[in-house]
Coordinates of C-alpha atoms in Angstrom, one line a residue:
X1 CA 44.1 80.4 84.2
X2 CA 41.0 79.7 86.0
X3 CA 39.1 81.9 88.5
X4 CA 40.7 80.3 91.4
X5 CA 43.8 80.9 90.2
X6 CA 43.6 84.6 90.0
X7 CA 42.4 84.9 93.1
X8 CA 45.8 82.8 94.5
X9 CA 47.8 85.2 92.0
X10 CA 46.1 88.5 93.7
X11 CA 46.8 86.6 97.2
X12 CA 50.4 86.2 96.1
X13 CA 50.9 90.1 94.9
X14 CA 49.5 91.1 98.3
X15 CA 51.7 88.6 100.1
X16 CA 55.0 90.2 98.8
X17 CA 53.8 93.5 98.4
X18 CA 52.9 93.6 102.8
X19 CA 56.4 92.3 102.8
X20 CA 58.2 95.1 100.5
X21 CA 56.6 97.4 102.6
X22 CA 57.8 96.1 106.0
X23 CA 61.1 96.7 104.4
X24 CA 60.4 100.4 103.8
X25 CA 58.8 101.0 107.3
X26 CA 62.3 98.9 108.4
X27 CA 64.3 101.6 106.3
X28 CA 62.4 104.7 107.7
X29 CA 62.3 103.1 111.8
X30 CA 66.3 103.2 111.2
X31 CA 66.6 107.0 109.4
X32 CA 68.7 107.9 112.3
X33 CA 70.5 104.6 113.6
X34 CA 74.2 104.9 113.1
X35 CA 75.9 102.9 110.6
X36 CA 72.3 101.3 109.3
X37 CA 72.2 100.3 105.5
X38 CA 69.3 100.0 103.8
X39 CA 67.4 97.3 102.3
X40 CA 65.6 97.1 99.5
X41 CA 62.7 94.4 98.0
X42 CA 63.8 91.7 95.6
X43 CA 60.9 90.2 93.8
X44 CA 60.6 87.4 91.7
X45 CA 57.9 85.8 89.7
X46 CA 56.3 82.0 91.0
X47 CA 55.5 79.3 88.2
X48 CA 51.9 78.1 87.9
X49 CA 53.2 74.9 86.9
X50 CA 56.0 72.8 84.9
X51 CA 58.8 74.7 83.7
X52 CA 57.7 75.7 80.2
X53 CA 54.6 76.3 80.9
X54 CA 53.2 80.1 79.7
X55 CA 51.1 80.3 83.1
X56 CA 51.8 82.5 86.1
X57 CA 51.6 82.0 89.3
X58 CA 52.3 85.1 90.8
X59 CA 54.8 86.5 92.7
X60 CA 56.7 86.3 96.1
X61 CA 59.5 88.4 97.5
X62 CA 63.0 86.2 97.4
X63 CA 64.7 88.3 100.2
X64 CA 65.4 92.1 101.3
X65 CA 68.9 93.0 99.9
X66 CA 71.1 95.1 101.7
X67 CA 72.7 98.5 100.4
X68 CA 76.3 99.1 101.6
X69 CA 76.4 103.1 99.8
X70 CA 78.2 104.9 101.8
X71 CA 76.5 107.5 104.7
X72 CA 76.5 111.0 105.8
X73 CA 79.9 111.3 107.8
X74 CA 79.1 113.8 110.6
X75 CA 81.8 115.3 113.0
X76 CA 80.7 114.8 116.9
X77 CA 83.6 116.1 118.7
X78 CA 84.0 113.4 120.6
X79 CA 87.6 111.3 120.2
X80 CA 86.6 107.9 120.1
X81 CA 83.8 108.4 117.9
X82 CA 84.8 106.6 114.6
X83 CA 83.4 106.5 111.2
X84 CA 84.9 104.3 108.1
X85 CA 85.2 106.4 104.7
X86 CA 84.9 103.3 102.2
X87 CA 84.4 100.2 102.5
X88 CA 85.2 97.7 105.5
X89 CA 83.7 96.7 109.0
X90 CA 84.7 97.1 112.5
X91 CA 85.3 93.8 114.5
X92 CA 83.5 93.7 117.5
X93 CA 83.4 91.0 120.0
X94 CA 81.0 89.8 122.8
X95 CA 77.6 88.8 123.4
X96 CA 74.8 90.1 121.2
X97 CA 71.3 88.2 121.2
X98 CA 72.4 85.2 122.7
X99 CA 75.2 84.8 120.2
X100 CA 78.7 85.0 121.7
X101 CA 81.6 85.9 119.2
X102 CA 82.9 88.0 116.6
X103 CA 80.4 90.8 115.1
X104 CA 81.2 93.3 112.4
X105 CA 79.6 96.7 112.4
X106 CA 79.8 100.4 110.6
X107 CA 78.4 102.2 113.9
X108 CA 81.4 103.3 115.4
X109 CA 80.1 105.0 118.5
X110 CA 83.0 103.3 121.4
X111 CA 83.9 104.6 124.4
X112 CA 86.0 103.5 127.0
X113 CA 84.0 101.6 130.1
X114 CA 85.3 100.9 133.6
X115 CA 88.0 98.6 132.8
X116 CA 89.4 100.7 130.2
X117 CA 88.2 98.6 127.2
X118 CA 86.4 100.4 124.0
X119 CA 83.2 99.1 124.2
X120 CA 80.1 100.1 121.4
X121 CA 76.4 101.2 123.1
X122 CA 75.9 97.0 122.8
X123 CA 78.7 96.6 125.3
X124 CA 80.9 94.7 122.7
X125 CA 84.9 95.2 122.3
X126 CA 86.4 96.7 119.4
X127 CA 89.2 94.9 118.5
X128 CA 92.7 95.7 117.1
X129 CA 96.5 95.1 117.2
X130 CA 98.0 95.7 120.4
X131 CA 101.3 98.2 120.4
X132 CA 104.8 96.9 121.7
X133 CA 107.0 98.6 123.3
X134 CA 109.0 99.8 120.5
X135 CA 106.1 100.7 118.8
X136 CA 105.4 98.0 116.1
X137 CA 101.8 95.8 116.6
X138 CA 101.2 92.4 117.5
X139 CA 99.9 90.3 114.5
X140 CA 97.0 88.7 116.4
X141 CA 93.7 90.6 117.3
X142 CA 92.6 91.5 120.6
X143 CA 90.2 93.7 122.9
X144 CA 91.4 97.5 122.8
X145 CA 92.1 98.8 125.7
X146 CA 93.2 102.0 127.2
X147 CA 95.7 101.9 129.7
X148 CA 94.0 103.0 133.6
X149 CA 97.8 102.8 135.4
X150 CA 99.9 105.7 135.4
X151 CA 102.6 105.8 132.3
X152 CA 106.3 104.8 133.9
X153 CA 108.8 107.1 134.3
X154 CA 111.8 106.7 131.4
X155 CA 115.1 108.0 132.6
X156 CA 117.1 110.1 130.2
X157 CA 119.9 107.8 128.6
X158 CA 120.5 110.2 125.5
X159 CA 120.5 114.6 125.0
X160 CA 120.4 115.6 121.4
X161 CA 121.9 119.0 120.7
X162 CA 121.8 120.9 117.9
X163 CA 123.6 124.3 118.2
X164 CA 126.6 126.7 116.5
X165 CA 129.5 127.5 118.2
X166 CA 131.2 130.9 116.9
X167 CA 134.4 130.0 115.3
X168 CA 135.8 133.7 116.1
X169 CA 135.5 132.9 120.2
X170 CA 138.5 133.1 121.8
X171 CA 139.3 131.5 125.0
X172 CA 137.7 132.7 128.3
X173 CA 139.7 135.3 130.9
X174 CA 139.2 132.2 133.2
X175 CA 141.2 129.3 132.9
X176 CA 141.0 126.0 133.4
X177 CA 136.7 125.5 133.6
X178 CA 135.5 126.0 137.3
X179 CA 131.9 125.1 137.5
X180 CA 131.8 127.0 140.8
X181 CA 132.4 130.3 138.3
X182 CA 130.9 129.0 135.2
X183 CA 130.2 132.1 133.3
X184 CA 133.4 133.8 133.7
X185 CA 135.4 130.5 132.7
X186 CA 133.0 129.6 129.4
X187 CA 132.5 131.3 126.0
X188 CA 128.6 129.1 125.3
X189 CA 126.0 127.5 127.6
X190 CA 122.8 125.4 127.4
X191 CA 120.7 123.4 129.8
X192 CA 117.9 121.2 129.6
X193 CA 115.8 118.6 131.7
X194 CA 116.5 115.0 132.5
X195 CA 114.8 112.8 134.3
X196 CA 116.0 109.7 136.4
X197 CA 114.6 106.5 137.3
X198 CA 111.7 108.0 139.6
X199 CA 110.8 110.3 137.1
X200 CA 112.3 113.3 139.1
X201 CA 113.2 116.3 137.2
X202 CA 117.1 117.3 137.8
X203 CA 118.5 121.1 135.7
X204 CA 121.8 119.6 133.4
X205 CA 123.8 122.7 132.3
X206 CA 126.7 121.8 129.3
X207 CA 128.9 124.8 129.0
X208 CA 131.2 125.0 125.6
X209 CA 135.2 126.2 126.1
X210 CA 136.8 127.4 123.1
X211 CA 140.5 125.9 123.4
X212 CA 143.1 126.8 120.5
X213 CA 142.3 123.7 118.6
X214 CA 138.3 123.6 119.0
X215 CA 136.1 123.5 122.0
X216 CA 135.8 121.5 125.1
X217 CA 132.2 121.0 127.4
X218 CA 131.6 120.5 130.1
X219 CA 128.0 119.2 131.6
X220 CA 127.4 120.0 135.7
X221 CA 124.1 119.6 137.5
X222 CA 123.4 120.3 141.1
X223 CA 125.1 118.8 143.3
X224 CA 122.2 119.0 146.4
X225 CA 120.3 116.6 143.7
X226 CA 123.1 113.6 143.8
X227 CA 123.9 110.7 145.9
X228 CA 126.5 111.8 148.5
X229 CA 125.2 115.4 148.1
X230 CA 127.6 118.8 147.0
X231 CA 127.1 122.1 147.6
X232 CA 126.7 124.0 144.5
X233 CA 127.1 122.9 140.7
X234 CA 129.2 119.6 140.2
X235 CA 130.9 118.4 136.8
X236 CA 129.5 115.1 135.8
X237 CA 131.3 115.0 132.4
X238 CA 133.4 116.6 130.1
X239 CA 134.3 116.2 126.3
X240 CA 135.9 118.0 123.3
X241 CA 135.1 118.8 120.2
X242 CA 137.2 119.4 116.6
X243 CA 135.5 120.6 113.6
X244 CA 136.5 120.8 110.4
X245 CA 137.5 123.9 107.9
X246 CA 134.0 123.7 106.7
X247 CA 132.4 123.8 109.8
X248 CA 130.9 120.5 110.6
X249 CA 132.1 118.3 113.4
X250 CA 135.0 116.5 113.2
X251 CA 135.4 114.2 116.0
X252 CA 133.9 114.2 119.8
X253 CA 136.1 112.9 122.2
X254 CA 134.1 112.5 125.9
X255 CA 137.0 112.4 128.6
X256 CA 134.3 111.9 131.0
X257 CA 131.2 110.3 129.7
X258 CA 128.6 112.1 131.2
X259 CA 127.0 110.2 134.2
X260 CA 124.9 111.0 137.4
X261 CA 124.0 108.9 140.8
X262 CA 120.6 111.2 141.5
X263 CA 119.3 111.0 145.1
X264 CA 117.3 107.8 145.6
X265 CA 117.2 107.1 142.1
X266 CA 119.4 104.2 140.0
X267 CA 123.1 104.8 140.7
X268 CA 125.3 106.0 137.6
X269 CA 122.8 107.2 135.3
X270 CA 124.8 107.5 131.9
X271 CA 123.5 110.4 129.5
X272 CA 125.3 109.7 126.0
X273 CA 125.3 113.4 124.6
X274 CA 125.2 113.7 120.9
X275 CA 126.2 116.0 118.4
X276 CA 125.2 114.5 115.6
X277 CA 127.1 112.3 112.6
X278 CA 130.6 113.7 112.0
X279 CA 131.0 115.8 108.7
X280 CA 127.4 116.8 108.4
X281 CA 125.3 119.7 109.3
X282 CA 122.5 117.6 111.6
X283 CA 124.3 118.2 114.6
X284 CA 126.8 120.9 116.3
X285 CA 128.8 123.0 113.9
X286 CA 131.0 125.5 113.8
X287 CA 130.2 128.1 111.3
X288 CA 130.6 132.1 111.3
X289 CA 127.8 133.6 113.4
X290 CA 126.9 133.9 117.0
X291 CA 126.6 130.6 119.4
X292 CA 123.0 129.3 119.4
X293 CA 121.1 126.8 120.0
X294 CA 118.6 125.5 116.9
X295 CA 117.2 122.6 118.4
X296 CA 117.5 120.3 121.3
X297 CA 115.8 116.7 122.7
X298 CA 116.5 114.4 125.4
X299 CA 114.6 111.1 126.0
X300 CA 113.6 111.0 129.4
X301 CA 110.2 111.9 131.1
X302 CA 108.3 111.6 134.6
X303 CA 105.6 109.2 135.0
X304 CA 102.3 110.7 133.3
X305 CA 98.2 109.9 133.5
X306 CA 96.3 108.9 130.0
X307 CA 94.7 112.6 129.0
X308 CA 93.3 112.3 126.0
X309 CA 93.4 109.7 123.1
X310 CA 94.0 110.7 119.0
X311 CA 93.1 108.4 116.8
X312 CA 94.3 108.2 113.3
X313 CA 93.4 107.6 110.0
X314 CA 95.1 104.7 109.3
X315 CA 93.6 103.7 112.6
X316 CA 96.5 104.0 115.3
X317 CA 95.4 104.9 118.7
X318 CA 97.8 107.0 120.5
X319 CA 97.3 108.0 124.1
X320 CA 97.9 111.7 125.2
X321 CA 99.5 112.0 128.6
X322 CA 99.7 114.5 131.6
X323 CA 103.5 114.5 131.0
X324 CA 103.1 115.6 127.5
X325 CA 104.1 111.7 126.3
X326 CA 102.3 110.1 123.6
X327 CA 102.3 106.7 123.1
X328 CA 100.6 104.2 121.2
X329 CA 98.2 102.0 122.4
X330 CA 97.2 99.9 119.8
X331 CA 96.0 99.9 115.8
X332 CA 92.2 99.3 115.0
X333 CA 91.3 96.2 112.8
X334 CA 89.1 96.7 110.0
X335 CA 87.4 93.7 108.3
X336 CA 86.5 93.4 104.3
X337 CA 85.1 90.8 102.8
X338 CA 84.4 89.5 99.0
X339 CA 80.1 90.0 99.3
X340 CA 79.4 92.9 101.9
X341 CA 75.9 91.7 100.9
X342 CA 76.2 87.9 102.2
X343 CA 76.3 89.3 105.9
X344 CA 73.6 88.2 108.0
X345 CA 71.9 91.2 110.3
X346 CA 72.5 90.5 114.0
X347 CA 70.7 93.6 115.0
X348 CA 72.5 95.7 117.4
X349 CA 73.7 97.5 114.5
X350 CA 76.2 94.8 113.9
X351 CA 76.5 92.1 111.1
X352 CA 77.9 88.3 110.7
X353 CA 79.8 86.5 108.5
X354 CA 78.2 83.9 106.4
X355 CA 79.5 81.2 103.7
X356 CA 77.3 83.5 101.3
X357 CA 79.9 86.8 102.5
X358 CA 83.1 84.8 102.7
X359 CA 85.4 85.3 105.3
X360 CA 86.6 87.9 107.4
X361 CA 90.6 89.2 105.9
X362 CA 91.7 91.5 108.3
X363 CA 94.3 94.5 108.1
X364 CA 94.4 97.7 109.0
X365 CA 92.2 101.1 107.7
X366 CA 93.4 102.4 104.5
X367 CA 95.2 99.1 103.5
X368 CA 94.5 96.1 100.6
X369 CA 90.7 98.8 99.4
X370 CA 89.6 99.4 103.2
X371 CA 88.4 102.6 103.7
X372 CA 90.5 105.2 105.9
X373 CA 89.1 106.3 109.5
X374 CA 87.9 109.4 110.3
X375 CA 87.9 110.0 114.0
X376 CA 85.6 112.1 115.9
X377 CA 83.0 111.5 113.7
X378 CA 80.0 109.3 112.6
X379 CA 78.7 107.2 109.8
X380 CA 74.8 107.8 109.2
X381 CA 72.1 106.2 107.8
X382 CA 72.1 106.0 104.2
X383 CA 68.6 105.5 104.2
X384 CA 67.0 108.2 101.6
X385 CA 63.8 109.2 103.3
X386 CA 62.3 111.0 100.1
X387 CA 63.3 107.6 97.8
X388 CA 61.8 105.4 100.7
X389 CA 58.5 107.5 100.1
X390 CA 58.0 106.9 96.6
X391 CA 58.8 103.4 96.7
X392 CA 55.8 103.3 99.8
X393 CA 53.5 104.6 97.1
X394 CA 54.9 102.5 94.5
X395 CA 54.0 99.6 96.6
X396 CA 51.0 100.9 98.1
X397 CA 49.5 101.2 94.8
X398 CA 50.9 98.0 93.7
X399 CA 49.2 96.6 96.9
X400 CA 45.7 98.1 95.2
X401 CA 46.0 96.6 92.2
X402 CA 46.4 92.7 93.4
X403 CA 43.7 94.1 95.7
X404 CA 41.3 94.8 92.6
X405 CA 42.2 90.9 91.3
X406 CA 40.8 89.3 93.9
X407 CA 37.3 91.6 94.1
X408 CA 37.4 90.9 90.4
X409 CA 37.9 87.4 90.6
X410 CA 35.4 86.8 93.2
X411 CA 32.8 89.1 91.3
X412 CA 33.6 86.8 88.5
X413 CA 33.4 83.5 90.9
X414 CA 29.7 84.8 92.2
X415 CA 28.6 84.9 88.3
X416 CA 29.6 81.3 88.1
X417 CA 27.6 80.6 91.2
X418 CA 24.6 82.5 89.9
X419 CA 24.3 80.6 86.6
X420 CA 22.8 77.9 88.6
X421 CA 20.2 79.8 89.6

């Protein structure tokens, strides 16, 4: 190798070494940036001539790989703060550096803007799978957003009862049922809320008659609440019940089906009462023991303001409203792909797909390896400030020693030039 060649070689070592160490300083800038991965130096040797040949030519750093290791996950209180436990990427979408499209990112700071949307700091969307109205999700991806109307009322179309009626009841003094003198002319009462197609509240009482061969009900409301009005309580429907010698239901035989025509509201409101299946215990029985109720539901609520969102692992967003409804909203998409290290940095904290990374398979959190989502909380660096550190000196010394070959090699190059003398 001549002199000249040494002093290239040093040139090179100092070249790659600057480099490396614009990685670390890159690393320690971004200790504390949310969902940042480190890099790390990759260096590989240069040929000083034809393949075969046994001389050097120094080296050069072939790229800064990125390290997907999992960070720090730190709890921030804050609902729509998300961090991925595993591996995957949110899917972002917008305009980031002039670049307008689809970005993937493990900094999972959203929060809802003006419009409603779940935005990140960069202003980009996260997107997901919107909820239908029975609950399911659409298959195809879209901004999410939460809702800014007020939730629609639901009238009540069904009242779930789960109760015991004493077998050893015998009929009332009071005979036939007179709803103006309920008590007196029932053995067993409950009441709960339903709601009609305003979302108005409206008081439905259902009082149990124990006849010689079971019980009959009958369900009353007020009548001040319906369309023509009544004074005091009015029937509104009226069944009866057998059971059988082991105490489960039998049959139910409605002779009215319940039904109501609430003030201003839609006009003969049916309410399906159920007692659960025949010859099981998941409804009304009939078993030795005091009447009670265990457990009772109707389907119905007033119209309700978003109050709060819960998201969950598997990355369901369900919106918490005044009314006490939940509903879902929509399902986050998480994005994996078959070389995490392919992506190309957008900055931003955010990543893109390359032919290097493959593309994008989308599902949701917790499904096909994807990590699961831990909300109200945060995904730190996992940048090692203590390893970052000894590489610096690693390098720094490193940096030195190709230093040293080139005063060598010109020390040695000034000997040449001094033999002419």
């Amino acid at each position: 190798m001549s002199i000249t060649k040494a002093m290239w070689t040093g040139v090179s070592g100092l070249g790659a070494e600057g480099s490396a160490l614009g990685v670390i300083g890159d690393n320690i800038a971004n200790g504390n940036t949310v969902g940042f991965k480190a890099s790390r130096a990759l260096f590989e040797d240069v040929l000083g001539g034809a393949i075969g040949s046994n001389v050097g030519g120094g080296v050069r750093m072939a790229r800064a790989q990125q390290i997907f290791a999992q960070g720090s996950i730190v709890n921030t209180g804050q609902a729509t703060d998300l961090a991925i436990s595993g591996d995957g990427f949110f899917v972002v979408k917008g305009a980031l550096g002039g670049v307008n499209g689809e970005f993937y990112s493990r900094a999972g700071q959203f929060t809802p803007n003006n419009e409603g949307f779940l935005v990140n700091p960069q202003g980009l969307k996260l997107q997901g799978y919107a909820a239908n109205a029975d609950g399911t999700f659409q298959g195809g991806l879209s901004d999410i957003k939460l809702p800014t109307a007020p939730l629609a009322p639901n009238a009540t179309t069904s009242f779930e009862l789960d109760a015991n009626l004493d077998p050893n009841e015998v009929p009332p003094a009071v005979t036939p049922f007179d709803s103006a003198n309920a008590a007196a002319s029932s053995n067993f009462s409950t009441s709960t809320e339903v709601f009609d197609s305003l979302g108005n509240a409206h008081t439905v009482d259902v009082y149990f008659v124990k006849t010689p061969t079971g019980w009959d009900y009958h369900a009353t409301t007020d009548g001040a609440d319906l369309t023509p009005p009544t004074v005091g309580p009015f029937e509104i429907g009226s069944g009866a019940l057998t059971f059988n010698t082991d105490g489960t239901l039998a049959t139910h035989t409605p002779a009215v089906p319940v039904a109501a025509s609430f003030a201003g509201a839609a006009a003969g409101q049916a309410i399906a009462l159920d007692f659960g299946t025949p010859g099981t215990n998941d409804g009304i029985t009939s078993l030795g023991g005091a009447s009670a109720v265990n457990g009772q539901s109707q389907d119905g609520y007033s119209s309700g303001l978003l109050s709060g969102v819960k998201i969950s692992p598997d990355g369901v967003v369900m919106g918490t409203y005044s009314n006490g409804e939940e509903m879902a909203i929509a399902q986050v998409a998480i994005a994996k792909f078959a070389s995490n290290d392919g992506l190309d940095r957008a900055g931003g904290n955010s990543w893109l797909k390359t032919r290097e990374s493959g593309e994008a398979i989308l599902a949701a959190a917790g499904t096909g390896g994807r990590g699961a989502l831990v909300a109200g909380a945060l995904e730190q660096s996992n940048v090692d400030i203590a390893e970052q550190f000894v590489r610096m000196i690693s390098h720094q010394r490193s940096f030195q020693a190709n230093s040293k070959t080139i005063t060598t090699a010109d020390e040695m190059m000034q000997e040449v030039v001094n033999l002419k003398r």
